[in-house]
JSON list of C-alpha atoms in Angstrom, two decimals:
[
{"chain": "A", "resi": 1, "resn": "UNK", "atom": "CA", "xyz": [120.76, 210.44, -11.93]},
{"chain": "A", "resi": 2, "resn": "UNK", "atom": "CA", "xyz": [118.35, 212.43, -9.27]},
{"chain": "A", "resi": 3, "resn": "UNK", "atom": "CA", "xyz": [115.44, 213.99, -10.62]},
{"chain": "A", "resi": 4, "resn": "UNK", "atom": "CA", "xyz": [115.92, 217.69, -11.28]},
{"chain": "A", "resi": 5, "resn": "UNK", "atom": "CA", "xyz": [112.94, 220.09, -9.82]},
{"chain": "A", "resi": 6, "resn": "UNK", "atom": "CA", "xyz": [114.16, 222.69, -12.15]},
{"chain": "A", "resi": 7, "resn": "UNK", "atom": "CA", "xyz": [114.84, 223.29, -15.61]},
{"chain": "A", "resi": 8, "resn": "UNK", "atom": "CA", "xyz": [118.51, 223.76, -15.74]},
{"chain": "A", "resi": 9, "resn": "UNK", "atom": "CA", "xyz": [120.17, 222.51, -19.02]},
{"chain": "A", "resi": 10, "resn": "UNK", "atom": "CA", "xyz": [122.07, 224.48, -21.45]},
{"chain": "A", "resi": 11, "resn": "UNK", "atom": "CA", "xyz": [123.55, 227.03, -18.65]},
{"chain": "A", "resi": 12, "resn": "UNK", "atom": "CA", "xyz": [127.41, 226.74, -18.19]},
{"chain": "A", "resi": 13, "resn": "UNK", "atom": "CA", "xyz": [129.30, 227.46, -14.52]},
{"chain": "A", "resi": 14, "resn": "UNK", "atom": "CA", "xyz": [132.83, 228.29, -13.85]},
{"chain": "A", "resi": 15, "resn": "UNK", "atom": "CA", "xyz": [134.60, 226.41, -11.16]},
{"chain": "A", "resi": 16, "resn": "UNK", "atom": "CA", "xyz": [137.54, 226.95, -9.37]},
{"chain": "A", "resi": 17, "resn": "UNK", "atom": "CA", "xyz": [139.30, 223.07, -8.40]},
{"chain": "A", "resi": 18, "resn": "UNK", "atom": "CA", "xyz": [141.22, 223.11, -5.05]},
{"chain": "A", "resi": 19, "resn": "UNK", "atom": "CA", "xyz": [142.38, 219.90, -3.77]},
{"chain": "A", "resi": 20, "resn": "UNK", "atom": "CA", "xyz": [143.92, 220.42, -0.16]},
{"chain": "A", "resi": 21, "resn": "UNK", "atom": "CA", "xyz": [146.73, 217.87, 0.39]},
{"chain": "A", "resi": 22, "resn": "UNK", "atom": "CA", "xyz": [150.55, 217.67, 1.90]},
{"chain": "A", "resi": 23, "resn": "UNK", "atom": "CA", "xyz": [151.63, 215.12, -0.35]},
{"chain": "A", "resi": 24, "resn": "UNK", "atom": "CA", "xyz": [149.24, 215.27, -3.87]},
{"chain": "A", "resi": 25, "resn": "UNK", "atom": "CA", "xyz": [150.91, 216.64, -6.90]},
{"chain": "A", "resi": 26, "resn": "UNK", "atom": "CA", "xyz": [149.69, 217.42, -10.37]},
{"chain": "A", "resi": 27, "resn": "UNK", "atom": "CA", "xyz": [150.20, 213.71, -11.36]},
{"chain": "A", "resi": 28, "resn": "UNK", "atom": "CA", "xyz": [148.66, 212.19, -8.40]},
{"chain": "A", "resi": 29, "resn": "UNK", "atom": "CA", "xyz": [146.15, 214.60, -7.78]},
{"chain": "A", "resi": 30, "resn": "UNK", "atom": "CA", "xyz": [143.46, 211.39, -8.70]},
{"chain": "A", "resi": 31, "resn": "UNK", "atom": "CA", "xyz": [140.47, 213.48, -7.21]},
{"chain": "A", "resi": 32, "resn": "UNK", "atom": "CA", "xyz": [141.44, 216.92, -8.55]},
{"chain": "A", "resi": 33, "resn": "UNK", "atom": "CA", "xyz": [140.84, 215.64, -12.04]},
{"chain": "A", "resi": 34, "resn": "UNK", "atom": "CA", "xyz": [138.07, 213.45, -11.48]},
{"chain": "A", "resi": 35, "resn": "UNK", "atom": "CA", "xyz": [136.19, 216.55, -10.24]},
{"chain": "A", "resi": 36, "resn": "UNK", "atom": "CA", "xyz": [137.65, 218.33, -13.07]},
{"chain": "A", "resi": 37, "resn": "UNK", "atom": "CA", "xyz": [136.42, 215.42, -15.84]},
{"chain": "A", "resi": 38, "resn": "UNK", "atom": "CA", "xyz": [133.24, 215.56, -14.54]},
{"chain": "A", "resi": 39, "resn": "UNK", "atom": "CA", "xyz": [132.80, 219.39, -14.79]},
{"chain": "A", "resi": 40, "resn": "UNK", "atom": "CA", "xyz": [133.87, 219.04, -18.20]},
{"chain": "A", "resi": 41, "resn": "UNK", "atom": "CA", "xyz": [131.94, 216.06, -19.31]},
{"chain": "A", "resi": 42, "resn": "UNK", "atom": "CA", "xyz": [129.04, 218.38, -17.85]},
{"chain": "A", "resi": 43, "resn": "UNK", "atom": "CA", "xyz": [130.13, 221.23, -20.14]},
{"chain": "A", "resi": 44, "resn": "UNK", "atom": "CA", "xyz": [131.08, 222.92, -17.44]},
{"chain": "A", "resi": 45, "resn": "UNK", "atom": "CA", "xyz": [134.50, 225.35, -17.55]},
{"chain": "A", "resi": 46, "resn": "UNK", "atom": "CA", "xyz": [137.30, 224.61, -14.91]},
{"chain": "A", "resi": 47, "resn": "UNK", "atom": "CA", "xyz": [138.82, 228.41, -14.76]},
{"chain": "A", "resi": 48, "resn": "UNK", "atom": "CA", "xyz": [141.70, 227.25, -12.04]},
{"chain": "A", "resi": 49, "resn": "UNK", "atom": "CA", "xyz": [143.05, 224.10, -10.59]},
{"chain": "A", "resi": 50, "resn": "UNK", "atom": "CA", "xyz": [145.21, 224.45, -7.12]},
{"chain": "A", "resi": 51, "resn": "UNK", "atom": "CA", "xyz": [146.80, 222.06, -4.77]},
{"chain": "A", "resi": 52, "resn": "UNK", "atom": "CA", "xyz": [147.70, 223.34, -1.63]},
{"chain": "A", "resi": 53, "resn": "UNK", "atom": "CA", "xyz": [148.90, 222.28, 1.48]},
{"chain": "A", "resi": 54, "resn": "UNK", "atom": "CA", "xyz": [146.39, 221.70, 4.29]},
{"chain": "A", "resi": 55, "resn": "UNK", "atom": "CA", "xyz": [147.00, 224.62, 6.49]},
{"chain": "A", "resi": 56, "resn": "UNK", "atom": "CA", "xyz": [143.83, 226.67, 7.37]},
{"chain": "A", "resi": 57, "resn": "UNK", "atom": "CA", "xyz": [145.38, 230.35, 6.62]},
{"chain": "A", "resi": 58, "resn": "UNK", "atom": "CA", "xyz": [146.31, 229.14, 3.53]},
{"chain": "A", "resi": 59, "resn": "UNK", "atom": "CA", "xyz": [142.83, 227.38, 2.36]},
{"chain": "A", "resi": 60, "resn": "UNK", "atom": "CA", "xyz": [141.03, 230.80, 3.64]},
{"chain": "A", "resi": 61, "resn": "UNK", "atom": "CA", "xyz": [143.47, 232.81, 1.47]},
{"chain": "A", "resi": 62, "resn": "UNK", "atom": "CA", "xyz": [142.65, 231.05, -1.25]},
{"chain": "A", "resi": 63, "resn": "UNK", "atom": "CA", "xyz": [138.76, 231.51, -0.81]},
{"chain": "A", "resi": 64, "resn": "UNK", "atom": "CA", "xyz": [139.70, 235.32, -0.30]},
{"chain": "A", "resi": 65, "resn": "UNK", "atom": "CA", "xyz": [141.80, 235.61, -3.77]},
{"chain": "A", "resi": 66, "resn": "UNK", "atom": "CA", "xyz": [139.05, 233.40, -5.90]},
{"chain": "A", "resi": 67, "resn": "UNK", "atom": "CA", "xyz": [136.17, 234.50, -4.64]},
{"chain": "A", "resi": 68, "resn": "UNK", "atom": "CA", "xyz": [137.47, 238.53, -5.63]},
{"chain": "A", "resi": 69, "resn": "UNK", "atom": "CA", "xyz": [137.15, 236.11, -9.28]},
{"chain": "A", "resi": 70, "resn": "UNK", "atom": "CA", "xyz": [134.50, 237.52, -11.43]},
{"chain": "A", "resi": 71, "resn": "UNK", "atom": "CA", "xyz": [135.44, 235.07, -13.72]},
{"chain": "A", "resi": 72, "resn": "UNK", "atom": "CA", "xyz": [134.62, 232.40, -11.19]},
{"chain": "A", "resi": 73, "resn": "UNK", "atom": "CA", "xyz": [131.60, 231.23, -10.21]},
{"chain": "A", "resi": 74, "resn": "UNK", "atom": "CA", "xyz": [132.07, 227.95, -8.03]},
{"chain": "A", "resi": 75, "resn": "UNK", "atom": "CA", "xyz": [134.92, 226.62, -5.71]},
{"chain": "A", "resi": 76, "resn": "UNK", "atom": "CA", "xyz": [134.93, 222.87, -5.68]},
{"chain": "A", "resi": 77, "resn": "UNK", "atom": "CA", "xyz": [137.54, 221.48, -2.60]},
{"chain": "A", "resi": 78, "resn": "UNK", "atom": "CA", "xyz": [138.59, 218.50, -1.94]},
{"chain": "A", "resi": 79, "resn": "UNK", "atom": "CA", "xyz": [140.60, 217.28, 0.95]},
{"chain": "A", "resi": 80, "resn": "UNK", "atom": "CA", "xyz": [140.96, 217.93, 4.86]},
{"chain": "A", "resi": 81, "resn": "UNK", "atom": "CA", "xyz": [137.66, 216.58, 5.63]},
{"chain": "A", "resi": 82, "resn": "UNK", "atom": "CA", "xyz": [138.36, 214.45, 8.49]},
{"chain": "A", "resi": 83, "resn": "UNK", "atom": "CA", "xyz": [139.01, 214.62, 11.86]},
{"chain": "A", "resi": 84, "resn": "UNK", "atom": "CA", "xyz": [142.93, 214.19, 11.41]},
{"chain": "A", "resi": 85, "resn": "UNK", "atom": "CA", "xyz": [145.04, 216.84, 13.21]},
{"chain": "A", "resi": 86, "resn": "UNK", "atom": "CA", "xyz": [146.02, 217.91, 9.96]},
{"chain": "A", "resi": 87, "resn": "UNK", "atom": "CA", "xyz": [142.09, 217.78, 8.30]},
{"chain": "A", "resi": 88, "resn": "UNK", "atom": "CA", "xyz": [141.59, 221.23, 8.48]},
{"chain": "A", "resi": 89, "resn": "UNK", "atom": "CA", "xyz": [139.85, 222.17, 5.65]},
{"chain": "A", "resi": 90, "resn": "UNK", "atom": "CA", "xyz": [135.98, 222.17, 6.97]},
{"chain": "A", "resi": 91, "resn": "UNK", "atom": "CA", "xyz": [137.17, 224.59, 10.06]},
{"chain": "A", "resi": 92, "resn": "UNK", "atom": "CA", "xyz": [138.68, 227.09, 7.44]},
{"chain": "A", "resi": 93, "resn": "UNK", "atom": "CA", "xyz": [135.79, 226.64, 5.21]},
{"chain": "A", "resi": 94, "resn": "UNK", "atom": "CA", "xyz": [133.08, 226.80, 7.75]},
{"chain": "A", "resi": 95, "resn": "UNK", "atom": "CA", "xyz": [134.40, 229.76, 9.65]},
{"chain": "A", "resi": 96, "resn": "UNK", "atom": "CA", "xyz": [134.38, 232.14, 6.45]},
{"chain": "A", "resi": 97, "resn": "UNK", "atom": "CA", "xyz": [130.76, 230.93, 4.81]},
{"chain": "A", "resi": 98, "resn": "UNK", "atom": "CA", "xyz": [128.23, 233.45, 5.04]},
{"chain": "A", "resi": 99, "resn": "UNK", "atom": "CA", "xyz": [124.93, 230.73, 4.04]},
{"chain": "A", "resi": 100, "resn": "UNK", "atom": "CA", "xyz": [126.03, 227.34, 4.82]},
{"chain": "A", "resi": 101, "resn": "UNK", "atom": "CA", "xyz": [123.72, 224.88, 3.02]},
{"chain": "A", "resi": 102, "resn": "UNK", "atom": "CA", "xyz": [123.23, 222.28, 5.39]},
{"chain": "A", "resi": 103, "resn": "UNK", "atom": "CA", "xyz": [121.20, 219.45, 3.34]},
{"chain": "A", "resi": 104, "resn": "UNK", "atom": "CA", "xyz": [124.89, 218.97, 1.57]},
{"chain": "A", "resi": 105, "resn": "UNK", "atom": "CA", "xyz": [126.38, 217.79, 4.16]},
{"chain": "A", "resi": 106, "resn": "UNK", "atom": "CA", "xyz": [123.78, 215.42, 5.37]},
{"chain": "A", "resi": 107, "resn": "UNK", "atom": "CA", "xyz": [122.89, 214.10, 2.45]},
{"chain": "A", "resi": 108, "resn": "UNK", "atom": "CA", "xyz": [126.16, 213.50, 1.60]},
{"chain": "A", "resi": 109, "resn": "UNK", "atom": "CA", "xyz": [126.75, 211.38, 4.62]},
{"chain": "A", "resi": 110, "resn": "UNK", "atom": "CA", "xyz": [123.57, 209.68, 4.01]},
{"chain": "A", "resi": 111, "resn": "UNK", "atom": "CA", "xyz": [124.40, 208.59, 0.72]},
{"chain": "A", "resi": 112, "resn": "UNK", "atom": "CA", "xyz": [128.33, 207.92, 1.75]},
{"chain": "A", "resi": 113, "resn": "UNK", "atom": "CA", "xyz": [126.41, 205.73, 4.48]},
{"chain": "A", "resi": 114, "resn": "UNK", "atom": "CA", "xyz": [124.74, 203.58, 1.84]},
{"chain": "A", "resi": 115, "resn": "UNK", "atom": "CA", "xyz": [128.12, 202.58, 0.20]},
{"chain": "A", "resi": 116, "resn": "UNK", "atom": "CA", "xyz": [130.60, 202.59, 3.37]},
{"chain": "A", "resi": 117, "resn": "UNK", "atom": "CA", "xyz": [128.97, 202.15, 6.59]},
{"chain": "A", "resi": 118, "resn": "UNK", "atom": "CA", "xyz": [128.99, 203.97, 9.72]},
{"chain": "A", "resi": 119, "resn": "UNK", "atom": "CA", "xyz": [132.84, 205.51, 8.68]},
{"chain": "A", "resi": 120, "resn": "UNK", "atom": "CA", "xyz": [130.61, 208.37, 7.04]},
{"chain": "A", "resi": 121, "resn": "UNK", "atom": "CA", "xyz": [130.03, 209.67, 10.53]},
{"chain": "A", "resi": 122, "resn": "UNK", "atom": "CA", "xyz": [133.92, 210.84, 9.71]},
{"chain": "A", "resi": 123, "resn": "UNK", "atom": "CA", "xyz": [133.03, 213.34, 7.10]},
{"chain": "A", "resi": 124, "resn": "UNK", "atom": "CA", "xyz": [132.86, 217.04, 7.16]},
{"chain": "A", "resi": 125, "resn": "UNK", "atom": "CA", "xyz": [131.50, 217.44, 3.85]},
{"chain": "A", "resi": 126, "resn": "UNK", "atom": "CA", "xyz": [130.27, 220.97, 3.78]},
{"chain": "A", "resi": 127, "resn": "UNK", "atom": "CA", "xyz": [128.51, 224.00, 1.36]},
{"chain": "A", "resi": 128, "resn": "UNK", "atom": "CA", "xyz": [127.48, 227.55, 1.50]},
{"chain": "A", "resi": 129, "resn": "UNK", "atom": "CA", "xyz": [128.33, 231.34, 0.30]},
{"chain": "A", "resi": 130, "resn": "UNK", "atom": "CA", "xyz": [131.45, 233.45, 0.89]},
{"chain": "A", "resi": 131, "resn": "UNK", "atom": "CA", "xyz": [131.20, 236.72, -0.84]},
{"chain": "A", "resi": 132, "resn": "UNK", "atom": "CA", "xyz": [128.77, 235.71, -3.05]},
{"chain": "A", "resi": 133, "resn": "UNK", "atom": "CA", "xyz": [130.62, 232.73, -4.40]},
{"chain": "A", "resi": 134, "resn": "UNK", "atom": "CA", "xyz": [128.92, 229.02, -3.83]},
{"chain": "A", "resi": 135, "resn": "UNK", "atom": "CA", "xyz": [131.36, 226.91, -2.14]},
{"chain": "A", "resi": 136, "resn": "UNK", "atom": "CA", "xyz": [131.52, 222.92, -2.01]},
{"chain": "A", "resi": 137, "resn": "UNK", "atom": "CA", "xyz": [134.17, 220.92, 0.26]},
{"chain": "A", "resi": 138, "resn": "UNK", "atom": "CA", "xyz": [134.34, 217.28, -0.42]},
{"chain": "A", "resi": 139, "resn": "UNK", "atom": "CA", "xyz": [136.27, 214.48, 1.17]},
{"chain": "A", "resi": 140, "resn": "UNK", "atom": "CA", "xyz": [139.61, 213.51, -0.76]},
{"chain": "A", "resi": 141, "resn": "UNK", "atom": "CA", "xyz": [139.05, 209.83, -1.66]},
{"chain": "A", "resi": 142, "resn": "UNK", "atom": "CA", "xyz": [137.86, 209.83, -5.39]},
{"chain": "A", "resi": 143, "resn": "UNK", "atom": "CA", "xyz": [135.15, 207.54, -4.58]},
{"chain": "A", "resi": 144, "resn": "UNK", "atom": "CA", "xyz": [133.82, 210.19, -2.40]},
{"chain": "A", "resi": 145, "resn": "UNK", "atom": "CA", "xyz": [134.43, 212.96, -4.74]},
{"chain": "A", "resi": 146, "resn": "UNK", "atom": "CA", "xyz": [132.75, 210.57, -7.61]},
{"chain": "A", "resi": 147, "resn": "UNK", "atom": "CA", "xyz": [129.71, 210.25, -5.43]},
{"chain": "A", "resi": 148, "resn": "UNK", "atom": "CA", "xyz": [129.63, 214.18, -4.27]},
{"chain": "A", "resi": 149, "resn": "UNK", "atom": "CA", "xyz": [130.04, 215.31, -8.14]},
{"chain": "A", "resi": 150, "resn": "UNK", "atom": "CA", "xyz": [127.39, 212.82, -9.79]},
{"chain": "A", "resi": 151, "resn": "UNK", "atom": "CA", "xyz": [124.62, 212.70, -6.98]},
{"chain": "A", "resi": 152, "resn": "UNK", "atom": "CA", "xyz": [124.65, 216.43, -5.36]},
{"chain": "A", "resi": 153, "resn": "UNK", "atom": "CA", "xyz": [126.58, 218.96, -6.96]},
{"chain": "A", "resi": 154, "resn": "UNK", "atom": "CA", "xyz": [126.54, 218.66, -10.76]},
{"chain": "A", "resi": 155, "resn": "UNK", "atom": "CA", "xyz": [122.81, 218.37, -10.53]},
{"chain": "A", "resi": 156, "resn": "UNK", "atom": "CA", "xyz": [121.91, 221.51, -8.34]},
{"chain": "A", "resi": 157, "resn": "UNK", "atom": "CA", "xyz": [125.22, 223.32, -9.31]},
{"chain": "A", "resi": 158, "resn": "UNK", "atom": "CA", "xyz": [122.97, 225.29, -12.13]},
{"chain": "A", "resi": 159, "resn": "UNK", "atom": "CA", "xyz": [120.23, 225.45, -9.75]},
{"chain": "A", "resi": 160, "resn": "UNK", "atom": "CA", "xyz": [122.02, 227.02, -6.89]},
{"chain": "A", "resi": 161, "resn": "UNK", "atom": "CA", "xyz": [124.52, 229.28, -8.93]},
{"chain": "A", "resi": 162, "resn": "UNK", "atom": "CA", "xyz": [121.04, 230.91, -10.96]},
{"chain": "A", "resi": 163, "resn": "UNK", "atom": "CA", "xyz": [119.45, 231.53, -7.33]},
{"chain": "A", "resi": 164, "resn": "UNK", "atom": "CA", "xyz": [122.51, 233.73, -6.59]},
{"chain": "A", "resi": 165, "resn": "UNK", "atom": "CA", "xyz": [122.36, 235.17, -9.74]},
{"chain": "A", "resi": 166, "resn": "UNK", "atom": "CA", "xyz": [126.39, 235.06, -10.16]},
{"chain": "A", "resi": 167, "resn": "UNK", "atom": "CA", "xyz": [126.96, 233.67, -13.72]},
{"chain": "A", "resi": 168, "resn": "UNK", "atom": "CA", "xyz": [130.20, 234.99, -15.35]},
{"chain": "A", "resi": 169, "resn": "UNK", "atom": "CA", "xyz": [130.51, 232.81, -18.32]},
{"chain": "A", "resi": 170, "resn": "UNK", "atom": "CA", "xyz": [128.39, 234.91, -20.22]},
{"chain": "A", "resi": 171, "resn": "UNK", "atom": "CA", "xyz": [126.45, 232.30, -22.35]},
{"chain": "A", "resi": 172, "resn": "UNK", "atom": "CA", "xyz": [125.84, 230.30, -19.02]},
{"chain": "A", "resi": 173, "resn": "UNK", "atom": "CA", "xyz": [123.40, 233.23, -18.35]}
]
Protein backbone atom coordinates (compact mmCIF):
# COMPACT_ATOMS: atom_id res chain seq x y z
CA UNK A 1 0.00 0.00 0.00
CA UNK A 2 1.23 3.84 -0.77
CA UNK A 3 2.17 5.80 2.05
CA UNK A 4 -0.61 8.10 3.24
CA UNK A 5 0.53 11.99 3.86
CA UNK A 6 -2.53 12.35 5.90
CA UNK A 7 -4.22 10.95 8.72
CA UNK A 8 -7.31 9.51 7.30
CA UNK A 9 -8.58 6.32 9.11
CA UNK A 10 -11.79 5.84 10.80
CA UNK A 11 -13.81 8.31 8.28
CA UNK A 12 -16.45 6.46 6.08
CA UNK A 13 -17.46 7.74 2.23
CA UNK A 14 -20.47 6.99 0.24
CA UNK A 15 -20.04 5.91 -3.29
CA UNK A 16 -22.17 5.73 -6.04
CA UNK A 17 -20.91 2.37 -8.54
CA UNK A 18 -21.60 2.97 -12.29
CA UNK A 19 -20.22 0.55 -14.64
CA UNK A 20 -20.86 1.81 -18.34
CA UNK A 21 -21.31 -1.21 -20.65
CA UNK A 22 -23.72 -2.51 -23.71
CA UNK A 23 -23.51 -5.95 -22.82
CA UNK A 24 -22.62 -6.27 -18.67
CA UNK A 25 -25.43 -7.37 -16.49
CA UNK A 26 -25.80 -7.73 -12.76
CA UNK A 27 -24.15 -11.24 -12.98
CA UNK A 28 -21.37 -10.35 -15.18
CA UNK A 29 -20.79 -7.05 -14.06
CA UNK A 30 -17.01 -8.62 -12.77
CA UNK A 31 -15.67 -4.95 -12.25
CA UNK A 32 -18.81 -3.39 -10.75
CA UNK A 33 -18.40 -5.62 -7.75
CA UNK A 34 -14.84 -5.73 -7.48
CA UNK A 35 -15.02 -1.93 -7.02
CA UNK A 36 -17.86 -2.53 -4.82
CA UNK A 37 -15.81 -5.38 -2.53
CA UNK A 38 -13.19 -3.19 -2.20
CA UNK A 39 -15.25 -0.17 -0.92
CA UNK A 40 -16.65 -2.46 1.47
CA UNK A 41 -13.63 -4.30 2.62
CA UNK A 42 -12.50 -0.52 3.18
CA UNK A 43 -15.60 0.12 5.32
CA UNK A 44 -16.72 2.15 2.93
CA UNK A 45 -20.82 2.32 2.04
CA UNK A 46 -21.86 1.61 -1.67
CA UNK A 47 -25.30 3.84 -1.63
CA UNK A 48 -26.13 2.80 -5.53
CA UNK A 49 -24.89 0.40 -8.10
CA UNK A 50 -25.93 1.18 -11.99
CA UNK A 51 -25.12 -0.35 -15.27
CA UNK A 52 -25.85 1.59 -18.10
CA UNK A 53 -25.38 1.59 -21.58
CA UNK A 54 -22.46 3.59 -23.00
CA UNK A 55 -24.19 6.50 -24.54
CA UNK A 56 -22.83 9.95 -23.41
CA UNK A 57 -26.43 11.67 -22.63
CA UNK A 58 -27.12 8.95 -20.65
CA UNK A 59 -23.69 8.73 -18.47
CA UNK A 60 -24.11 12.77 -18.00
CA UNK A 61 -27.69 12.17 -16.77
CA UNK A 62 -26.63 10.02 -14.44
CA UNK A 63 -23.87 12.41 -12.97
CA UNK A 64 -26.78 15.08 -12.98
CA UNK A 65 -29.36 12.77 -10.86
CA UNK A 66 -26.44 11.45 -8.28
CA UNK A 67 -24.63 14.21 -7.82
CA UNK A 68 -28.30 16.22 -6.65
CA UNK A 69 -27.44 12.91 -3.89
CA UNK A 70 -26.80 14.29 -0.53
CA UNK A 71 -26.55 10.96 0.48
CA UNK A 72 -23.71 10.45 -1.93
CA UNK A 73 -20.48 11.43 -1.69
CA UNK A 74 -18.32 9.67 -4.52
CA UNK A 75 -19.13 8.34 -8.11
CA UNK A 76 -16.85 5.50 -8.98
CA UNK A 77 -17.24 4.57 -13.13
CA UNK A 78 -16.07 2.10 -14.83
CA UNK A 79 -16.17 1.49 -18.51
CA UNK A 80 -15.92 3.55 -21.91
CA UNK A 81 -12.42 4.43 -21.40
CA UNK A 82 -10.98 3.75 -24.66
CA UNK A 83 -10.78 5.06 -27.83
CA UNK A 84 -13.60 2.68 -29.30
CA UNK A 85 -16.39 4.49 -31.21
CA UNK A 86 -18.54 3.40 -28.60
CA UNK A 87 -15.88 4.43 -25.43
CA UNK A 88 -17.56 7.37 -24.58
CA UNK A 89 -17.48 7.65 -21.14
CA UNK A 90 -14.24 10.07 -20.54
CA UNK A 91 -15.89 12.72 -23.21
CA UNK A 92 -19.18 12.74 -21.06
CA UNK A 93 -17.24 12.78 -17.94
CA UNK A 94 -14.68 15.32 -18.89
CA UNK A 95 -17.04 17.79 -20.45
CA UNK A 96 -19.23 18.19 -17.15
CA UNK A 97 -16.14 18.26 -14.37
CA UNK A 98 -15.70 21.47 -12.88
CA UNK A 99 -11.78 20.53 -11.14
CA UNK A 100 -10.37 17.77 -13.07
CA UNK A 101 -7.54 16.20 -11.02
CA UNK A 102 -5.03 15.51 -13.44
CA UNK A 103 -2.24 13.42 -11.38
CA UNK A 104 -5.16 10.51 -11.61
CA UNK A 105 -4.96 10.06 -14.80
CA UNK A 106 -1.26 10.02 -15.20
CA UNK A 107 -0.47 8.15 -12.57
CA UNK A 108 -2.78 5.76 -13.44
CA UNK A 109 -1.22 5.21 -16.79
CA UNK A 110 2.08 5.16 -15.22
CA UNK A 111 1.34 2.48 -12.99
CA UNK A 112 -0.99 0.56 -15.80
CA UNK A 113 2.45 1.01 -17.78
CA UNK A 114 4.39 -1.00 -15.23
CA UNK A 115 2.06 -4.09 -15.55
CA UNK A 116 0.93 -3.85 -19.41
CA UNK A 117 3.18 -1.99 -21.56
CA UNK A 118 2.80 0.78 -23.87
CA UNK A 119 -1.31 -0.34 -24.35
CA UNK A 120 -1.74 2.17 -21.29
CA UNK A 121 -1.28 4.98 -23.76
CA UNK A 122 -5.13 3.65 -24.53
CA UNK A 123 -6.59 4.82 -21.32
CA UNK A 124 -8.70 7.74 -20.46
CA UNK A 125 -8.69 7.22 -16.90
CA UNK A 126 -9.94 10.46 -15.50
CA UNK A 127 -11.02 12.53 -11.94
CA UNK A 128 -12.37 15.77 -10.80
CA UNK A 129 -15.60 17.72 -9.29
CA UNK A 130 -19.12 18.11 -10.72
CA UNK A 131 -21.32 19.94 -8.39
CA UNK A 132 -19.39 19.35 -5.61
CA UNK A 133 -19.29 15.61 -5.94
CA UNK A 134 -15.61 13.85 -6.50
CA UNK A 135 -15.77 11.83 -9.53
CA UNK A 136 -13.43 8.78 -10.61
CA UNK A 137 -13.68 7.01 -14.21
CA UNK A 138 -11.75 3.86 -14.52
CA UNK A 139 -11.14 1.52 -17.39
CA UNK A 140 -13.52 -1.66 -17.43
CA UNK A 141 -11.06 -4.59 -17.23
CA UNK A 142 -11.04 -5.68 -13.47
CA UNK A 143 -7.41 -5.77 -13.46
CA UNK A 144 -7.50 -2.16 -14.16
CA UNK A 145 -10.20 -1.39 -11.79
CA UNK A 146 -8.14 -3.68 -9.08
CA UNK A 147 -5.14 -1.51 -9.68
CA UNK A 148 -7.20 2.03 -9.76
CA UNK A 149 -9.11 0.98 -6.35
CA UNK A 150 -5.97 -0.39 -4.30
CA UNK A 151 -3.14 2.08 -5.50
CA UNK A 152 -5.06 5.62 -6.08
CA UNK A 153 -8.44 5.92 -5.00
CA UNK A 154 -9.12 4.03 -1.77
CA UNK A 155 -6.06 5.67 -0.35
CA UNK A 156 -6.78 9.46 -1.13
CA UNK A 157 -10.62 8.84 -1.38
CA UNK A 158 -10.77 10.15 2.51
CA UNK A 159 -8.24 12.63 1.72
CA UNK A 160 -9.88 14.24 -1.21
CA UNK A 161 -13.63 13.87 -0.05
CA UNK A 162 -12.46 15.86 3.63
CA UNK A 163 -10.79 18.70 1.34
CA UNK A 164 -14.27 19.25 -0.18
CA UNK A 165 -15.78 19.01 2.94
CA UNK A 166 -18.86 16.84 1.47
CA UNK A 167 -19.28 13.93 3.97
CA UNK A 168 -22.92 12.67 4.23
CA UNK A 169 -22.52 9.55 6.17
CA UNK A 170 -22.65 11.31 9.24
CA UNK A 171 -20.08 9.30 11.36
CA UNK A 172 -17.62 9.54 8.31
CA UNK A 173 -17.40 13.23 9.47
Amino acid sequence: MSPQPHPDSGKTVTCAVITVSDTRDPETDKSGQLIQQLLVAADHVVGVYKIIKDQPAEIQEQIKYLSKNTNIDVLIFNGGTGIAPRDTTYDAIEKLLEKTLPGFGELFRFLSYQEIGSRAIASRAVAGVYQNKLIFSLPGSSNAVRLGMEKLILPEMIHLVSQMGIYSNPQGA
